[in-house]
mmCIF file of C-alpha atoms in Angstrom:
data_model
loop_
_atom_site.group_PDB
_atom_site.id
_atom_site.type_symbol
_atom_site.label_atom_id
_atom_site.label_comp_id
_atom_site.label_asym_id
_atom_site.label_seq_id
_atom_site.Cartn_x
_atom_site.Cartn_y
_atom_site.Cartn_z
ATOM 1 C CA UNK A 1 12.260 6.008 1.970
ATOM 2 C CA UNK A 2 10.415 3.902 -0.378
ATOM 3 C CA UNK A 3 8.212 0.515 0.313
ATOM 4 C CA UNK A 4 7.651 -2.417 -1.714
ATOM 5 C CA UNK A 5 5.846 -5.636 -1.395
ATOM 6 C CA UNK A 6 2.946 -7.351 -2.277
ATOM 7 C CA UNK A 7 -0.414 -6.406 -1.577
ATOM 8 C CA UNK A 8 -2.044 -9.970 -2.179
ATOM 9 C CA UNK A 9 -0.165 -13.221 -2.699
ATOM 10 C CA UNK A 10 -2.239 -15.175 -4.955
ATOM 11 C CA UNK A 11 -3.757 -17.820 -3.889
ATOM 12 C CA UNK A 12 -3.435 -17.149 -0.588
ATOM 13 C CA UNK A 13 -5.906 -16.558 2.252
ATOM 14 C CA UNK A 14 -6.215 -12.526 4.269
ATOM 15 C CA UNK A 15 -7.389 -11.931 6.995
ATOM 16 C CA UNK A 16 -10.683 -11.658 5.968
ATOM 17 C CA UNK A 17 -10.237 -15.483 4.807
ATOM 18 C CA UNK A 18 -10.576 -14.037 0.720
ATOM 19 C CA UNK A 19 -8.531 -15.204 -1.438
ATOM 20 C CA UNK A 20 -7.509 -13.638 -5.039
ATOM 21 C CA UNK A 21 -6.250 -14.620 -8.457
ATOM 22 C CA UNK A 22 -4.253 -12.827 -11.146
ATOM 23 C CA UNK A 23 -7.537 -12.988 -13.418
ATOM 24 C CA UNK A 24 -9.827 -11.559 -10.434
ATOM 25 C CA UNK A 25 -7.397 -8.040 -11.115
ATOM 26 C CA UNK A 26 -8.253 -7.793 -14.943
ATOM 27 C CA UNK A 27 -9.301 -4.498 -15.141
ATOM 28 C CA UNK A 28 -9.265 -3.477 -11.727
ATOM 29 C CA UNK A 29 -9.292 0.619 -11.689
ATOM 30 C CA UNK A 30 -6.505 1.936 -9.894
ATOM 31 C CA UNK A 31 -7.260 5.469 -10.752
ATOM 32 C CA UNK A 32 -6.335 7.351 -7.012
ATOM 33 C CA UNK A 33 -6.036 4.302 -5.092
ATOM 34 C CA UNK A 34 -3.779 5.588 -2.069
ATOM 35 C CA UNK A 35 -1.402 3.655 0.531
ATOM 36 C CA UNK A 36 -2.674 4.977 4.166
ATOM 37 C CA UNK A 37 -2.260 4.180 7.814
ATOM 38 C CA UNK A 38 -4.154 2.171 10.147
ATOM 39 C CA UNK A 39 -5.787 5.558 11.105
ATOM 40 C CA UNK A 40 -6.660 6.553 7.180
ATOM 41 C CA UNK A 41 -3.564 9.193 7.326
ATOM 42 C CA UNK A 42 -2.354 8.967 3.806
ATOM 43 C CA UNK A 43 1.396 8.392 2.574
ATOM 44 C CA UNK A 44 0.798 8.522 -1.441
ATOM 45 C CA UNK A 45 -1.601 8.153 -4.358
ATOM 46 C CA UNK A 46 -1.737 6.500 -7.881
ATOM 47 C CA UNK A 47 -2.690 10.068 -8.681
ATOM 48 C CA UNK A 48 0.371 11.728 -8.326
ATOM 49 C CA UNK A 49 2.469 8.356 -9.305
ATOM 50 C CA UNK A 50 3.221 8.165 -5.726
ATOM 51 C CA UNK A 51 1.804 4.868 -5.568
ATOM 52 C CA UNK A 52 2.422 2.032 -8.276
ATOM 53 C CA UNK A 53 1.198 -1.126 -8.627
ATOM 54 C CA UNK A 54 2.369 -4.169 -11.126
ATOM 55 C CA UNK A 55 0.709 -7.913 -11.442
ATOM 56 C CA UNK A 56 3.452 -10.215 -11.586
ATOM 57 C CA UNK A 57 3.196 -14.099 -11.461
ATOM 58 C CA UNK A 58 3.399 -14.356 -7.880
ATOM 59 C CA UNK A 59 1.186 -11.340 -6.927
ATOM 60 C CA UNK A 60 -0.229 -7.595 -7.011
ATOM 61 C CA UNK A 61 3.124 -5.886 -6.347
ATOM 62 C CA UNK A 62 2.688 -1.908 -4.886
ATOM 63 C CA UNK A 63 5.639 0.394 -4.338
ATOM 64 C CA UNK A 64 4.833 3.481 -2.400
ATOM 65 C CA UNK A 65 6.704 6.605 -0.826
ATOM 66 C CA UNK A 66 6.242 6.727 2.927
ATOM 67 C CA UNK A 67 7.658 10.466 3.775
ATOM 68 C CA UNK A 68 9.369 10.656 6.560
ATOM 69 C CA UNK A 69 8.894 14.003 7.274
ATOM 70 C CA UNK A 70 5.527 13.267 8.321
ATOM 71 C CA UNK A 71 5.668 12.182 11.605
ATOM 72 C CA UNK A 72 3.383 9.032 11.304
ATOM 73 C CA UNK A 73 6.218 8.588 8.010
ATOM 74 C CA UNK A 74 9.155 8.425 9.966
ATOM 75 C CA UNK A 75 7.038 6.028 12.659
ATOM 76 C CA UNK A 76 6.184 3.516 9.774
ATOM 77 C CA UNK A 77 9.841 3.186 8.598
ATOM 78 C CA UNK A 78 11.341 2.695 12.370
ATOM 79 C CA UNK A 79 8.495 0.027 12.647
ATOM 80 C CA UNK A 80 8.898 -2.053 9.269
ATOM 81 C CA UNK A 81 12.922 -1.869 10.204
ATOM 82 C CA UNK A 82 11.618 -3.218 13.253
ATOM 83 C CA UNK A 83 9.454 -5.555 11.907
ATOM 84 C CA UNK A 84 6.448 -4.885 13.366
ATOM 85 C CA UNK A 85 5.127 -3.982 10.299
ATOM 86 C CA UNK A 86 5.769 -7.527 7.495
ATOM 87 C CA UNK A 87 2.069 -6.755 5.230
ATOM 88 C CA UNK A 88 -1.016 -4.842 4.127
ATOM 89 C CA UNK A 89 -4.325 -5.144 3.722
ATOM 90 C CA UNK A 90 -6.412 -3.659 1.013
ATOM 91 C CA UNK A 91 -9.769 -1.896 0.549
ATOM 92 C CA UNK A 92 -11.290 -2.977 -2.549
ATOM 93 C CA UNK A 93 -14.552 -3.557 -4.690
ATOM 94 C CA UNK A 94 -14.677 -7.278 -5.263
ATOM 95 C CA UNK A 95 -17.129 -9.469 -6.572
ATOM 96 C CA UNK A 96 -16.814 -13.609 -5.471
ATOM 97 C CA UNK A 97 -18.346 -16.466 -3.952
ATOM 98 C CA UNK A 98 -17.649 -18.361 -0.852
ATOM 99 C CA UNK A 99 -16.348 -21.669 -1.053
ATOM 100 C CA UNK A 100 -15.013 -23.978 2.301
ATOM 101 C CA UNK A 101 -15.131 -21.073 4.344
ATOM 102 C CA UNK A 102 -13.411 -19.028 1.886
ATOM 103 C CA UNK A 103 -14.705 -15.761 -0.591
ATOM 104 C CA UNK A 104 -13.107 -16.527 -3.620
ATOM 105 C CA UNK A 105 -12.572 -13.383 -5.545
ATOM 106 C CA UNK A 106 -13.475 -13.196 -9.303
ATOM 107 C CA UNK A 107 -12.626 -9.412 -9.559
ATOM 108 C CA UNK A 108 -11.539 -6.630 -8.158
ATOM 109 C CA UNK A 109 -13.396 -3.490 -9.693
ATOM 110 C CA UNK A 110 -11.927 -0.734 -8.180
ATOM 111 C CA UNK A 111 -8.823 -1.225 -5.744
ATOM 112 C CA UNK A 112 -9.549 2.026 -3.289
ATOM 113 C CA UNK A 113 -6.504 1.867 -1.461
ATOM 114 C CA UNK A 114 -3.728 -0.281 0.718
ATOM 115 C CA UNK A 115 -3.415 0.348 4.969
ATOM 116 C CA UNK A 116 0.224 -0.037 5.859
ATOM 117 C CA UNK A 117 0.026 -1.312 9.334
ATOM 118 C CA UNK A 118 1.016 -3.639 11.942
ATOM 119 C CA UNK A 119 -2.168 -5.591 11.960
ATOM 120 C CA UNK A 120 -1.178 -7.222 8.918
ATOM 121 C CA UNK A 121 1.187 -10.509 9.487
ATOM 122 C CA UNK A 122 -0.696 -13.169 8.362
ATOM 123 C CA UNK A 123 1.792 -13.930 5.313
ATOM 124 C CA UNK A 124 -1.100 -13.011 2.235
ATOM 125 C CA UNK A 125 1.391 -9.893 1.970
ATOM 126 C CA UNK A 126 4.514 -8.731 1.934
ATOM 127 C CA UNK A 127 6.419 -5.154 2.890
ATOM 128 C CA UNK A 128 9.950 -3.627 2.794
ATOM 129 C CA UNK A 129 11.507 -1.172 2.689
ATOM 130 C CA UNK A 130 14.225 0.809 -0.114
ATOM 131 C CA UNK A 131 16.303 3.803 -0.489
ATOM 132 C CA UNK A 132 15.065 6.527 -2.190
ATOM 133 C CA UNK A 133 16.141 10.073 -2.166
ATOM 134 C CA UNK A 134 17.572 12.040 0.824
ATOM 135 C CA UNK A 135 16.186 10.775 4.378
ATOM 136 C CA UNK A 136 14.686 13.176 6.206
ATOM 137 C CA UNK A 137 17.725 13.053 8.618
ATOM 138 C CA UNK A 138 19.575 14.895 5.935
ATOM 139 C CA UNK A 139 17.462 17.825 4.943
ATOM 140 C CA UNK A 140 17.817 21.204 5.760
ATOM 141 C CA UNK A 141 14.370 22.469 7.527
ATOM 142 C CA UNK A 142 13.619 24.382 3.955
ATOM 143 C CA UNK A 143 13.691 21.273 2.447
ATOM 144 C CA UNK A 144 11.555 19.325 4.814
ATOM 145 C CA UNK A 145 8.904 22.565 5.098
ATOM 146 C CA UNK A 146 8.829 22.244 1.025
ATOM 147 C CA UNK A 147 8.390 18.550 0.965
ATOM 148 C CA UNK A 148 5.407 18.999 3.656
ATOM 149 C CA UNK A 149 4.125 21.671 1.426
ATOM 150 C CA UNK A 150 4.375 19.314 -1.510
ATOM 151 C CA UNK A 151 2.724 16.605 -0.143
ATOM 152 C CA UNK A 152 -0.569 18.373 1.672
ATOM 153 C CA UNK A 153 -1.212 18.937 -1.908
ATOM 154 C CA UNK A 154 -0.748 15.814 -2.820
ATOM 155 C CA UNK A 155 -2.383 13.753 -0.351
ATOM 156 C CA UNK A 156 -5.215 16.243 0.522
ATOM 157 C CA UNK A 157 -7.000 15.383 -3.093
#
């Protein structure tokens, strides 16, 4: 399964009262960025092409694989479907200034990860599911074993 959405919507304050603009992502390093859950367990990585980012006029858009063969991946898919997870958080190295109680980000040097969990529901980000390939329930035991091995190799880095 894949999830897509906006890690940041430009001009909107996030949960830590940080405000981003399109210009703040000029020359951002996305190398090695991972999508993780609230406990730091990985779903996907830019290093393996399973996590992708795109800047558009609205914000920083992401697309992430969420492997349902991992128990926490299946739980995440279920929680997104139920509406319990409606956004994501971001861990990044930033520069900026404080004005009127908000931190205005002028530069994102490096995006380390996006965090997919139920904590992020404030409207500064979005997430939704999109179909991709076979669901875990449609896989044979051998396909599930191979998928888990592939993920272990990719996500341990």
